[in-house]
Coordinates of C-alpha atoms in Angstrom, one line a residue:
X21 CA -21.2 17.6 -11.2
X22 CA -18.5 17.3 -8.6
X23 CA -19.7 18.3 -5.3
X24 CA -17.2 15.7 -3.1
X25 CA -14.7 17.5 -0.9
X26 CA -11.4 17.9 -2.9
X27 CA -7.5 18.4 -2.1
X28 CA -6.4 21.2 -3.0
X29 CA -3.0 20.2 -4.9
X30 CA -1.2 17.0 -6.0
X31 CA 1.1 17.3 -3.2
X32 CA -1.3 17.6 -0.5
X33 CA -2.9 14.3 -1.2
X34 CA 1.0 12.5 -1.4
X35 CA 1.9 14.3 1.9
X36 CA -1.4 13.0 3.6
X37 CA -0.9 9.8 2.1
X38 CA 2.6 9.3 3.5
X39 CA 1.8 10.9 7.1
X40 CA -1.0 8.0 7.2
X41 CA 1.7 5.1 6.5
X42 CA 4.4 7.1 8.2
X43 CA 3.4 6.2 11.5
X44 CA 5.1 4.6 15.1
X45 CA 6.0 1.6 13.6
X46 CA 8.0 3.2 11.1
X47 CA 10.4 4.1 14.0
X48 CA 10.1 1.1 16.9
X49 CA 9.2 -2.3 14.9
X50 CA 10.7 -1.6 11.4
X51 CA 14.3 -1.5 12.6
X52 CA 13.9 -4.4 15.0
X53 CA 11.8 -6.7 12.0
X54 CA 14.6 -5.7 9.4
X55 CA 17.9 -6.8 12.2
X56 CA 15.9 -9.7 13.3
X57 CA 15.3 -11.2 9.6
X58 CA 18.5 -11.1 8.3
X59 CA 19.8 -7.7 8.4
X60 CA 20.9 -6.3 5.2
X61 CA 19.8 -9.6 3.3
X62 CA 15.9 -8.8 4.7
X63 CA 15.7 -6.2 2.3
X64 CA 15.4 -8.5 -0.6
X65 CA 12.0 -10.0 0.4
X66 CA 10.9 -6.6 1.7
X67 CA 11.5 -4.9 -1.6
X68 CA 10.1 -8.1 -3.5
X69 CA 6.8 -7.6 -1.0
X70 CA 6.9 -3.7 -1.4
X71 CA 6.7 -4.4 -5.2
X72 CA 4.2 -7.5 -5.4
X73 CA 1.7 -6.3 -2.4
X74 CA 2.2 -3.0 -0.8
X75 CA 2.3 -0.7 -4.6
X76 CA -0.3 -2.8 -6.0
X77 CA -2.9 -2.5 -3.2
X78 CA -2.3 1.0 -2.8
X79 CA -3.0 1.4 -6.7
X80 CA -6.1 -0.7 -6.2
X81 CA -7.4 1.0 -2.7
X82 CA -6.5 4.5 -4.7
X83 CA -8.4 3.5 -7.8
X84 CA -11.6 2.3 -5.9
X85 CA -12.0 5.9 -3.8
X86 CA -10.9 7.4 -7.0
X87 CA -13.3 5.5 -9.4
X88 CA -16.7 5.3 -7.2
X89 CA -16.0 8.8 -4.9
X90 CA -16.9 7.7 -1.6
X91 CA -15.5 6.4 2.0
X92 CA -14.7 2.9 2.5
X93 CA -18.5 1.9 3.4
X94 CA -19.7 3.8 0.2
X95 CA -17.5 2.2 -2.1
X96 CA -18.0 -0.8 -1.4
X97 CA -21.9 0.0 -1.7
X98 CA -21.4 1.2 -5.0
X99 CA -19.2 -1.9 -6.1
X100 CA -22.1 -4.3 -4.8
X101 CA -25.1 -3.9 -2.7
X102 CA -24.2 -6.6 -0.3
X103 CA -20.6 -5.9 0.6
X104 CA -21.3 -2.5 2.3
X105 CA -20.5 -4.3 5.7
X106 CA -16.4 -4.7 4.4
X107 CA -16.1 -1.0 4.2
X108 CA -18.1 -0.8 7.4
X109 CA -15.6 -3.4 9.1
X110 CA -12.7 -1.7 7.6
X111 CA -13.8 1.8 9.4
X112 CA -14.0 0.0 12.6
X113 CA -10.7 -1.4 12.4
X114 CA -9.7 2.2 11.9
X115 CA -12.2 3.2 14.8
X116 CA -10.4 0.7 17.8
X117 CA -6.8 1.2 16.6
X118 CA -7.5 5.0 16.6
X119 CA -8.8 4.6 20.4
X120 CA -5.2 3.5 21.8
X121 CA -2.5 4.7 19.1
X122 CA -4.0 8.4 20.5
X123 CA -3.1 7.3 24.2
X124 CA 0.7 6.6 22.9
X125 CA 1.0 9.8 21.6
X126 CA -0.6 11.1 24.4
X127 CA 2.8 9.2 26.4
X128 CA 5.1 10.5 23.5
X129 CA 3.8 14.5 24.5
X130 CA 4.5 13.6 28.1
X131 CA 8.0 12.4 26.9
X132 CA 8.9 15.3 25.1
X133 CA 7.9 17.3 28.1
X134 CA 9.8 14.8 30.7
X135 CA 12.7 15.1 28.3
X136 CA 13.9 18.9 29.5
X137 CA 15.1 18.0 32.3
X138 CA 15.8 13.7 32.0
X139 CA 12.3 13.5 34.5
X140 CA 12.3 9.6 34.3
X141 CA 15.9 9.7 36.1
X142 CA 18.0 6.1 36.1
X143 CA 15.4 3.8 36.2
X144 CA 13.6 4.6 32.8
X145 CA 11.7 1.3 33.2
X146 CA 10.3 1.2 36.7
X147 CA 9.6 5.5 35.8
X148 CA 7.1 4.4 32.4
X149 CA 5.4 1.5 34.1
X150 CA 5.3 2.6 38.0
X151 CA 5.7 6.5 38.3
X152 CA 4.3 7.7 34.8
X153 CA 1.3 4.8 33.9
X154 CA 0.9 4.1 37.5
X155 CA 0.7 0.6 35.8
X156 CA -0.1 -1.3 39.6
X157 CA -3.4 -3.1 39.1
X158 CA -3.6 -6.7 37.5
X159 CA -4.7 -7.4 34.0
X160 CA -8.6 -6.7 33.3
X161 CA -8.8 -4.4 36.3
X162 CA -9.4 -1.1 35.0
X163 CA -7.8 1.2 38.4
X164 CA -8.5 4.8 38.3
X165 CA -7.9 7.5 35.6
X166 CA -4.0 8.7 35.3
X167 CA -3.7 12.2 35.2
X168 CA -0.4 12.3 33.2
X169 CA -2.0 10.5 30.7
X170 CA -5.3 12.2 30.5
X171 CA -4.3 15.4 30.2
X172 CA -1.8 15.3 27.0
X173 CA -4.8 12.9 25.5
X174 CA -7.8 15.3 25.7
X175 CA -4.7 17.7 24.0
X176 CA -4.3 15.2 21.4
X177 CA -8.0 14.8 20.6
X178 CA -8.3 18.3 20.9
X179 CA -5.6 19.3 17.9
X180 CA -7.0 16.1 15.7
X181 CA -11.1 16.6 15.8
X182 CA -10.4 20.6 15.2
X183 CA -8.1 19.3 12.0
X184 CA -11.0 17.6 10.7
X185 CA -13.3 19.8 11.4
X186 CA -11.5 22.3 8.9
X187 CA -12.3 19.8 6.1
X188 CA -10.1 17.9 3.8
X189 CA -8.1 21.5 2.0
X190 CA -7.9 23.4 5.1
X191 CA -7.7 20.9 7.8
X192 CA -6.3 17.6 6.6
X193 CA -4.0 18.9 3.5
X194 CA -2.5 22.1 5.7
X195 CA -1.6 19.9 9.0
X196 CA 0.0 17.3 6.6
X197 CA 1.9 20.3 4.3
X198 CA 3.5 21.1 7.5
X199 CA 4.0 18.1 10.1
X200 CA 5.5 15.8 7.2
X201 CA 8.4 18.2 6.3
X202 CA 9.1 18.9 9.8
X203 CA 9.0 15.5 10.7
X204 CA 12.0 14.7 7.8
X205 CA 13.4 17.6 9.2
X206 CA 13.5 16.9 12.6
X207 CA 13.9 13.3 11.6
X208 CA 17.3 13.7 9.8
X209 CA 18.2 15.8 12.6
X210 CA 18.1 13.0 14.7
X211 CA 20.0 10.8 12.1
X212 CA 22.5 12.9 11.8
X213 CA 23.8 13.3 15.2
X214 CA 22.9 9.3 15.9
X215 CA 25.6 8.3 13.2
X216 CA 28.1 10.8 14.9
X217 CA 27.7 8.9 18.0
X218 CA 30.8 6.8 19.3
X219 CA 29.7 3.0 19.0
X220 CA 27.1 4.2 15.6
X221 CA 29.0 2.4 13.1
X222 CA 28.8 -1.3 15.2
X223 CA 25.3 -0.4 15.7
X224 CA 24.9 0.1 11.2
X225 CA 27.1 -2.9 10.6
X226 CA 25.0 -5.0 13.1
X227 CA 21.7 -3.6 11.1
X228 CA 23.1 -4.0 8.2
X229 CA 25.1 -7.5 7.8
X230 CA 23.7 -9.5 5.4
X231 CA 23.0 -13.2 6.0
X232 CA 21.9 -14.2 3.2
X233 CA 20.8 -17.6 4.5
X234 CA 18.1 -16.2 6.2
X235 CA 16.0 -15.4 2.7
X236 CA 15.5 -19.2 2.5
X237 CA 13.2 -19.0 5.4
X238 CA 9.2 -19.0 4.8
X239 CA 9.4 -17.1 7.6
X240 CA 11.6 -13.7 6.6
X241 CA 9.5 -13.7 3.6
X242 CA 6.0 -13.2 5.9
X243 CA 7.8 -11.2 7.8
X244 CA 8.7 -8.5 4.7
X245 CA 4.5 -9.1 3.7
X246 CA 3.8 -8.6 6.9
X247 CA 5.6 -5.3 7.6
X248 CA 4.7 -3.6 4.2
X249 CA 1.0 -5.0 4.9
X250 CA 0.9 -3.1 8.3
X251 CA 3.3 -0.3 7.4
X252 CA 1.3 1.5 4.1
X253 CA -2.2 1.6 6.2
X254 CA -3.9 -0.5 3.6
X255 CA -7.1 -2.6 4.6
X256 CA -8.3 0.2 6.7
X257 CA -10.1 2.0 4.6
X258 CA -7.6 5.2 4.7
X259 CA -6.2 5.2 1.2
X260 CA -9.8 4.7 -0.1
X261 CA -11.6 7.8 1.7
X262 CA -8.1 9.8 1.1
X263 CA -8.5 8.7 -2.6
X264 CA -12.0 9.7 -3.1
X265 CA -11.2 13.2 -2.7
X266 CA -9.0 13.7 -5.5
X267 CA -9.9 15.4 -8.6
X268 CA -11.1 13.7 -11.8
X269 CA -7.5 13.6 -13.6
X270 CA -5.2 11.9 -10.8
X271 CA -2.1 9.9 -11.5
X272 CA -3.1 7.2 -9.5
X273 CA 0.0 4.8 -10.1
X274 CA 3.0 7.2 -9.9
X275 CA 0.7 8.6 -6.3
X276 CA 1.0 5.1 -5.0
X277 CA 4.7 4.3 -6.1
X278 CA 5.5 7.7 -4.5
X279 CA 3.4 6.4 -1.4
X280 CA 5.4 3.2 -1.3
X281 CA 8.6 4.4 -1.8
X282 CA 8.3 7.5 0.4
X283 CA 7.2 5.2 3.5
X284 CA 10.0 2.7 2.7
X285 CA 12.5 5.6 2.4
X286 CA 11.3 6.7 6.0
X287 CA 11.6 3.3 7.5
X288 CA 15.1 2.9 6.3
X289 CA 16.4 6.0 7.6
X290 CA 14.8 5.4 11.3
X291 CA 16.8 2.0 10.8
X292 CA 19.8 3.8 10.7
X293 CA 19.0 5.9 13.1
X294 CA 17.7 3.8 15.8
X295 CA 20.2 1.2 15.4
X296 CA 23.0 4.1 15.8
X297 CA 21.8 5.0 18.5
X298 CA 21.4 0.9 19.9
X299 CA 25.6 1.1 18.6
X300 CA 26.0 3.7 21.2
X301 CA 24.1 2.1 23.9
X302 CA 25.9 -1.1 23.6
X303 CA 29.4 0.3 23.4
X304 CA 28.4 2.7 26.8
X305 CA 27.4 -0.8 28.6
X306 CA 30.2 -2.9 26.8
X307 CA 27.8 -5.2 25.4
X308 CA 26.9 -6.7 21.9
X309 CA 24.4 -4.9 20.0
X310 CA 22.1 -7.7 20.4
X311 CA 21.5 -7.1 23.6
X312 CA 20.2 -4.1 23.7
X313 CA 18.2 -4.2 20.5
X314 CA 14.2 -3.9 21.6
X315 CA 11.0 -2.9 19.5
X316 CA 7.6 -1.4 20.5
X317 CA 7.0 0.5 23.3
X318 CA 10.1 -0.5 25.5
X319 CA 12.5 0.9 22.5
X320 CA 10.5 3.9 22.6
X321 CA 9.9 4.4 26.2
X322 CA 12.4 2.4 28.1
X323 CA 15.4 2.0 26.0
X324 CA 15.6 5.0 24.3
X325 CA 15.5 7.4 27.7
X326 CA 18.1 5.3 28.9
X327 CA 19.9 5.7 26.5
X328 CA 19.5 10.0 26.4
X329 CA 20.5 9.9 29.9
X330 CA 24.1 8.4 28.4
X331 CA 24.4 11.2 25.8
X332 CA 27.4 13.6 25.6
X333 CA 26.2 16.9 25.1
X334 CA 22.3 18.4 25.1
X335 CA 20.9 15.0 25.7
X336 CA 17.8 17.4 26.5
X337 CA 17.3 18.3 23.3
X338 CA 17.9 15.3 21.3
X339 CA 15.4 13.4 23.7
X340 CA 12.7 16.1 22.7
X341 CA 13.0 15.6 18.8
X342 CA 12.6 11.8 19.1
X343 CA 9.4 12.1 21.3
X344 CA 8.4 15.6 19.3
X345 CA 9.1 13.1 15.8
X346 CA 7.0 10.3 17.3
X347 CA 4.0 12.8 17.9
X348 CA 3.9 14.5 14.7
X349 CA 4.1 10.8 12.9
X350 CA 1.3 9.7 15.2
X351 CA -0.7 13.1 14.4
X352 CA -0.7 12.3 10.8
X353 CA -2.1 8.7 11.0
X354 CA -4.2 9.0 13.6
X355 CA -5.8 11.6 11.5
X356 CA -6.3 9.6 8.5
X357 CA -7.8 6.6 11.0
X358 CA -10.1 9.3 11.7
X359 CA -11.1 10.6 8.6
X360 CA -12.0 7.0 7.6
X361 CA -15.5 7.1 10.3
X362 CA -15.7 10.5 9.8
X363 CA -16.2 10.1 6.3
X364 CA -18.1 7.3 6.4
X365 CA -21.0 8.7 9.0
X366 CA -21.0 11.6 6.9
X367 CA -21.5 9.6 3.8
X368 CA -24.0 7.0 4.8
X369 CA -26.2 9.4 7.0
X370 CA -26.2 12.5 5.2
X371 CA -24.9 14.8 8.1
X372 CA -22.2 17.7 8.1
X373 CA -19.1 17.0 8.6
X374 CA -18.8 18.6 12.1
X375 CA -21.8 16.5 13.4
X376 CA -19.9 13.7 12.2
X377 CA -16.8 14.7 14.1
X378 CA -18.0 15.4 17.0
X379 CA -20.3 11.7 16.8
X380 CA -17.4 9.7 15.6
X381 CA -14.6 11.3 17.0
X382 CA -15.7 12.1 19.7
X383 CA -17.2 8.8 20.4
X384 CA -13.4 7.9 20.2
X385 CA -12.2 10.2 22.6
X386 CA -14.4 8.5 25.0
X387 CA -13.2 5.0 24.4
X388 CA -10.0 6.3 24.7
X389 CA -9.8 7.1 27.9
X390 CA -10.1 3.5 29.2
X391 CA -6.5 3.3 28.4
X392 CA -5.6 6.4 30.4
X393 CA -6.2 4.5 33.6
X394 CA -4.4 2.4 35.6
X395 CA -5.1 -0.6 34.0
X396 CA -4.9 0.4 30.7
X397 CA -1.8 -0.7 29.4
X398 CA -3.2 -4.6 29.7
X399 CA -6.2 -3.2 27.4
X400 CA -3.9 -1.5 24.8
X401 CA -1.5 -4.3 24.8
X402 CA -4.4 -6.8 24.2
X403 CA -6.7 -5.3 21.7
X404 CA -3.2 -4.2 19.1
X405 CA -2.1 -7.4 19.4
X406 CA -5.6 -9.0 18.8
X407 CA -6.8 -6.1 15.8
X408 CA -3.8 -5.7 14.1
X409 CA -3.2 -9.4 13.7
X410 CA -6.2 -10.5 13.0
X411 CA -8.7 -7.4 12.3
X412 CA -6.4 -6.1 9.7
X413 CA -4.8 -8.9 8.4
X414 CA -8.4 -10.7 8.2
X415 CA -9.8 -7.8 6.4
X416 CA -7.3 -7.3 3.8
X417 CA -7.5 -11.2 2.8
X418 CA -10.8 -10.5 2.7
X419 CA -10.6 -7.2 0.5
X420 CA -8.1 -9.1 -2.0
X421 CA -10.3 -12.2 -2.6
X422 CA -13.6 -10.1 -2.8
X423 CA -12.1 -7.2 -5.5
X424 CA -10.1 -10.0 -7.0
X425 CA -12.0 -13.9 -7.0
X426 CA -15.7 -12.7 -6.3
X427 CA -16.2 -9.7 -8.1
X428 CA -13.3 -9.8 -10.6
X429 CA -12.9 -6.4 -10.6
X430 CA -9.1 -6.4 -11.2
X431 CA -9.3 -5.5 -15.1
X432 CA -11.4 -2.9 -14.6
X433 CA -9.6 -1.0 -12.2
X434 CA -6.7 -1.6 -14.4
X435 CA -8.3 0.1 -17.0
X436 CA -9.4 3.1 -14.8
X437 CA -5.7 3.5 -13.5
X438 CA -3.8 3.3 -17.0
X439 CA -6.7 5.9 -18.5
X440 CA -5.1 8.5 -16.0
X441 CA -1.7 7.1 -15.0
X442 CA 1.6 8.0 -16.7
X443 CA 3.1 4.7 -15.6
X444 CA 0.6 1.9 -17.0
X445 CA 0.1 -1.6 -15.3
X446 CA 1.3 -4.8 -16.6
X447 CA 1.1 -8.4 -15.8
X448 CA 2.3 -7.6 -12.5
X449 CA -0.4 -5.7 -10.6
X450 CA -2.9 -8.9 -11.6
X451 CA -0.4 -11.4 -10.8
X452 CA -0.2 -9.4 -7.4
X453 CA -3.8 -9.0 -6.9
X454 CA -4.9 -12.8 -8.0
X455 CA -2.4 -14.5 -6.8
X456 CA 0.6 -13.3 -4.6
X457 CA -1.1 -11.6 -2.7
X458 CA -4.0 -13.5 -1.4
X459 CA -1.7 -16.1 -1.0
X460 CA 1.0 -14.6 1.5
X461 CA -1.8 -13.6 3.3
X462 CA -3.7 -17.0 4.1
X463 CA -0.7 -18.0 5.0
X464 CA 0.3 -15.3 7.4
X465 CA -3.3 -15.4 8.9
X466 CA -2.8 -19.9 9.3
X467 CA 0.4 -19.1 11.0
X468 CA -1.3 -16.7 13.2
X469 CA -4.0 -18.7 14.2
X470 CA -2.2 -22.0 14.4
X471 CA 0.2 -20.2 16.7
X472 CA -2.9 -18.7 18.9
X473 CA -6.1 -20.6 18.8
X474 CA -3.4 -24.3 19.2
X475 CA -1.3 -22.6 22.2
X476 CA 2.0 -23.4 21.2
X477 CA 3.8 -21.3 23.7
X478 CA 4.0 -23.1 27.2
X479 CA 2.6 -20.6 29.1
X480 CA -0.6 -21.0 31.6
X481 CA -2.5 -19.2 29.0
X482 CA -1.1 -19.7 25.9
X483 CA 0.6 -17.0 24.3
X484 CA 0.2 -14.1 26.9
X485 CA 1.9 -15.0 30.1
X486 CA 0.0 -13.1 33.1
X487 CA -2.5 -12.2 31.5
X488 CA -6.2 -14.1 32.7
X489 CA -7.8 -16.3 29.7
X490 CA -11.0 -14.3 30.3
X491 CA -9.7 -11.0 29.6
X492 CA -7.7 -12.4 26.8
X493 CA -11.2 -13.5 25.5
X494 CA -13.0 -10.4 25.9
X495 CA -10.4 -8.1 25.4
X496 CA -8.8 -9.6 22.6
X497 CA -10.8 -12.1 20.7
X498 CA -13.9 -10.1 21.7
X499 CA -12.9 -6.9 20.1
X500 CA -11.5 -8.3 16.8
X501 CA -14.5 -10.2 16.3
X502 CA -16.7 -6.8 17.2
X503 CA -14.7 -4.9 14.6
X504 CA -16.9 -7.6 11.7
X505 CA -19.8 -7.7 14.1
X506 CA -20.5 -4.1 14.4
X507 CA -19.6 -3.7 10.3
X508 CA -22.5 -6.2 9.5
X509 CA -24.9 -3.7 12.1
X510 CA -23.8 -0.3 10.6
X511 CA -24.9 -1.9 6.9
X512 CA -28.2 -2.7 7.9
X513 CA -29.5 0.9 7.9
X514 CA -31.0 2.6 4.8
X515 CA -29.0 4.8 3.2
X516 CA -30.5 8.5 3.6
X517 CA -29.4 9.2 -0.1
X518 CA -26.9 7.0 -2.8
X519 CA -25.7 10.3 -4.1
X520 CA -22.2 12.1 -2.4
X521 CA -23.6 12.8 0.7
X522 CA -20.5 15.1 1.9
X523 CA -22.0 17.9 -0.8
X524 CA -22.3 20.0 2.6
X525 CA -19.0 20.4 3.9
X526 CA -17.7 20.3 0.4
X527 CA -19.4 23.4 -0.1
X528 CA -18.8 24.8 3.2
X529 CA -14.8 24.3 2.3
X530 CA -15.5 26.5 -1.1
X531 CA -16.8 29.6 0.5

C-alpha cells in the first residue's frame, strides 16, 4: 500500500523539477561559460553533454526515487546495505550549499528593495562590498552580524521552512505552480525590453558568434559537462527525493527530457538577455563587449546596477524584476536542497515532517547566519568554490561508478524506466552511464585537483590571492571533506524502521 507523500499532478512534479535546476546560475554563469567557450559554436558540446550526461542522469536519479520510494539516504539503503553513507553525503552537499545560496537571495531581496529608488547610487561596487556587506574585516575573521543582510534572510528562511512544512501537494507543488510561471513571465519581460535596448544586437552577435575552432578544445567540452553537471541539480540527492514522490505510473523519460530541455531553454534565454543588456552597457561606456562581460556575483550585484542606473526610462522597475527573478529562482532550489535533509531525517528516523523541518532546516538557518556577518563573504566565497567543485563533482563520479561498475544496476533501471516511459532507452543511456559519463568526470575532477592541490596559479597561496592558507584549509578543504565525513556518521545509526517512514505526514497531507 502506498502511504509515501505524493504530487498531486504530473505538472507539479515537472514545475518542481525545473525550479530545482532553474536556479542563479542559470542567469550569472551560464551566459558568461557559453561567450567564454566559443559563443554560438559552445552550443555543440553543450547539447552533445545535455544529451550524453545531463538526460541520462536525470532518468537514472528519477528512476532510483521512483523504483525504491525513498530520499537519497534510503535509496541507496535499499540498493545495498553499505552505501547508505552516499545518499547521506549527497544530503549534505545539499545541506552546506543550502546554508549560503539562502544568504544570496537574502542580497537579491535587498536588491529588489534598493532598486526603487537606485539606493547603491554610482559606485555599485564600493555600495555591495562596503555600504551593503559591510565587507571590512580580513578573510577568516568573522566581524559582527549585518543587519541588511540578516533581516531579508530570517524572511527567506521564514517563507521556505513554512513551504515545507505544508508537505510535498500543498507546500512544495503550490509554491512551484506559481513562482515558475511568474518567473518565465517576469523573465521574458526582462528579455524583451533587454533586446529593445540600443547597443542589444552587438551585445547577441558577441554571444552568439560562432568560433568554431574553439570545439577542438578538451577544455570547451568540460566546460559544456561541467555546466549541464552543475546546472540540472543532479548528484544532490534532489531529483531522487523529488522522484520518490511520484505515483506508481510515471513517465520517467519524457519527465526528465522535459527537465533537460526546460532548464536549457531557461539558460538560453537569460543568455540573450544578459548579454543584451552587457550590448547596452558597452555601447553607453564606448567599449567592446568584452569588457564588460562578468559572471557570479559581480554580474549580478555590481554590473548589473550599474548598468540600471544607465537605463532610459523606469530603470526602477526593470532593476526590481531582475533581483525579484533571481529570488523566485533561488526560492525554488533552495527548496528542493531542502527537501533533500528534510526528507531524509524524516525517513531514517521515523519523525514528522515538521520535527524534521524545524531540526534540519532550522539547523540551516543557524549556519546560515555566519555568512550574514561581516566576514562572511570570505566564508561563502570559499566553501562554493570548495563544495561545488569538489563535493558535487566528487559525488556524482562517485554515484555513476557505484550504480554503474559496482552494482551494475544500469539494465535494471533501464527496464524499470521503458516499463512506464513512452519514449524507451536505447544504447545511449548505457553508453552514457558506463562510459561517457564517468569518464568526463575523472577528468574534470584531475583537472580540478591538478590545478588546486599542485598550485599552478602564482599567487602566495595558490589559487586564492588574499586569502590565508589556513582558512583556505579549514574553510574550504575542511568543509568538502566534512560533507563525506559527516555522510559516513549519519549511516552508522539504526534505522528506526526499513518501511516508508514519511507514512505520517503523507497522511497528514490527505485529510
Amino acid at each position: 500500500m502506498e502511504t509515501r507523500s505524493q504530487w498531486g499532478t504530473r505538472a507539479g512534479f515537472i514545475l518542481a523539477a525545473i525550479g530545482s535546476a532553474v536556479g542563479l546560475g542559470n542567469i550569472w554563469r551560464f551566459p558568461a561559460v557559453a561567450y567564454e567557450n566559443g559563443g554560438g559554436a559552445f552550443f555543440i558540446p553543450y547539447l552533445f553533454a545535455l544529451l550524453t550526461a545531463g538526460i541520462p542522469i536525470l532518468i537514472m536519479e528519477f528512476t532510483m526515487g521512483h523504483k525504491y520510494r525513498g530520499s537519497g539516504p534510503l535509496t541507496y539503503k535499499k540498493m545495498n546495505k553499505k552505501t547508505e553513507f552516499i545518499g547521506w553525503w549527497a544530503v549534505f552537499v545539499a545541506f552546506i550549499i543550502s546554508t549560503y545560496y539562502s544568504v544570496i537571495i537574502a542580497w537579491a531581496i535587498s536588491y529588489a528593495i534598493f532598486s526603487v529608488n537606485l539606493s547603491w547610487g554610482s559606485d555599485t561596487e564600493g555600495f555591495l562590498f562596503k555600504d551593503y556587506l559591510n565587507n571590512t574585516v580580513d578573510a577568516g575573521q568573522i566581524g559582527s552580524m549585518v543587519p541588511g543582510v540578516l533581516l531579508p534572510l530570517i524572511a527567506v528562511w521564514a517563507i521556505v521552512l513554512f513551504i515545507l512544512y505544508r508537505g510535498v501537494k500543498k507546500g512544495i507543488e503550490i509554491a512551484n505552480r506559481i513562482f515558475i510561471p511568474l518567473l518565465a513571465f517576469i523573465f521574458l519581460i526582462i528579455v524583451v525590453r533587454a533586446i529593445t535596448l540600443p547597443g542589444a544586437l552587438e551585445g547577441l552577435q558577441a554571444f552568439f558568434q560562432p568560433d568554431f575552432s574553439s570545439i577542438l578544445s578538451g577544455e570547451v567540452w568540460v566546460a559544456a559537462y561541467g555546466q549541464i553537471f552543475f546546472s540540472l541539480s543532479i548528484a544532490f540527492a534532489i531529483m531522487i527525493t523529488y522522484s520518490s514522490y511520484l505515483p506508481e505510473k510515471s513517465d520517467i523519460t519524457n519527465n526528465a527530457f522535459i527537465t533537460g530541455f526546460g532548464n536549457s531553454s531557461f539558460e538560453l534565454l537569460a543568455g540573450i538577455g544578459v548579454f543584451s543588456v552587457l550590448g547596452f552597457m558597452a555601447t553607453q561606456s564606448g567599449v567592446a563587449v568584452d569588457e564588460v562581460v562578468s559572471d557570479g556575483v559581480g554580474l549580478a550585484f555590481v554590473v548589473f546596477p550599474a548598468i540600471i542606473n544607465e537605463f532610459p526610462g523606469l530603470n526602477g522597475l526593470f532593476g526590481f524584476l531582475f533581483f525579484a527573478s533571481l529570488v523566485l529562482a533561488g526560492v525554488t532550489s533552495l527548496l528542493s536542497l531542502t527537501e533533500t535533509y528534510v526528507a531524509g531525517l524524516s525517513d531514517k528516523f521515523k519523525i514528522s515532517r515538521g520535527k524534521s523541518v524545524l531540526f534540519g532546516g532550522g539547523l540551516a538557518a543557524i549556519v546560515s547566519l555566519l555568512y550574514a556577518t561581516q566576514g562572511g563573504l570570505y566564508f561563502l566565497d570559499t566553501v562554493d568554490y570548495f563544495i561545488n567543485q569538489f563535493g558535487v563533482a566528487l559525488l556524482g563520479l562517485v554515484e555513476v561508478i557505484l550504480v554503474a561498475w559496482i552494482l551494475r544496476l544500469v539494465k535494471n533501471l533501464r527496464d524499470h524506466a521503458d516499463a512506464i516511459s513512452d519514449i524507451k532507452l536505447g544504447w545511449w543511456f548505457p553508453l552514457s552511464i558506463n562510459v561517457i559519463t564517468p569518464v568526463v568526470l575523472g577528468y574534470m575532477l584531475y583537472d580540478l585537483f591538478r590545478l588546486n592541490m599542485m598550485k599552478l596559479f602564482d599567487t602566495p597561496t595558490g589559487n586564492y590571492s588574499g586569502y590565508p592558507d589556513a582558512f583556505i584549509l579549514y574553510a574550504g578543504w575542511f568543509v568538502a571533506a566534512g560533507a563525506l565525513v559527516i555522510g559516513l556518521l549519519l549511516s552508522i545509526p539504526k534505522w528506526r524502521s526499513v518501511s516508508e517512514a514519511s507514512h505520517s505526514s503523507a497522511k497528514k497531507e490527505a485529510k
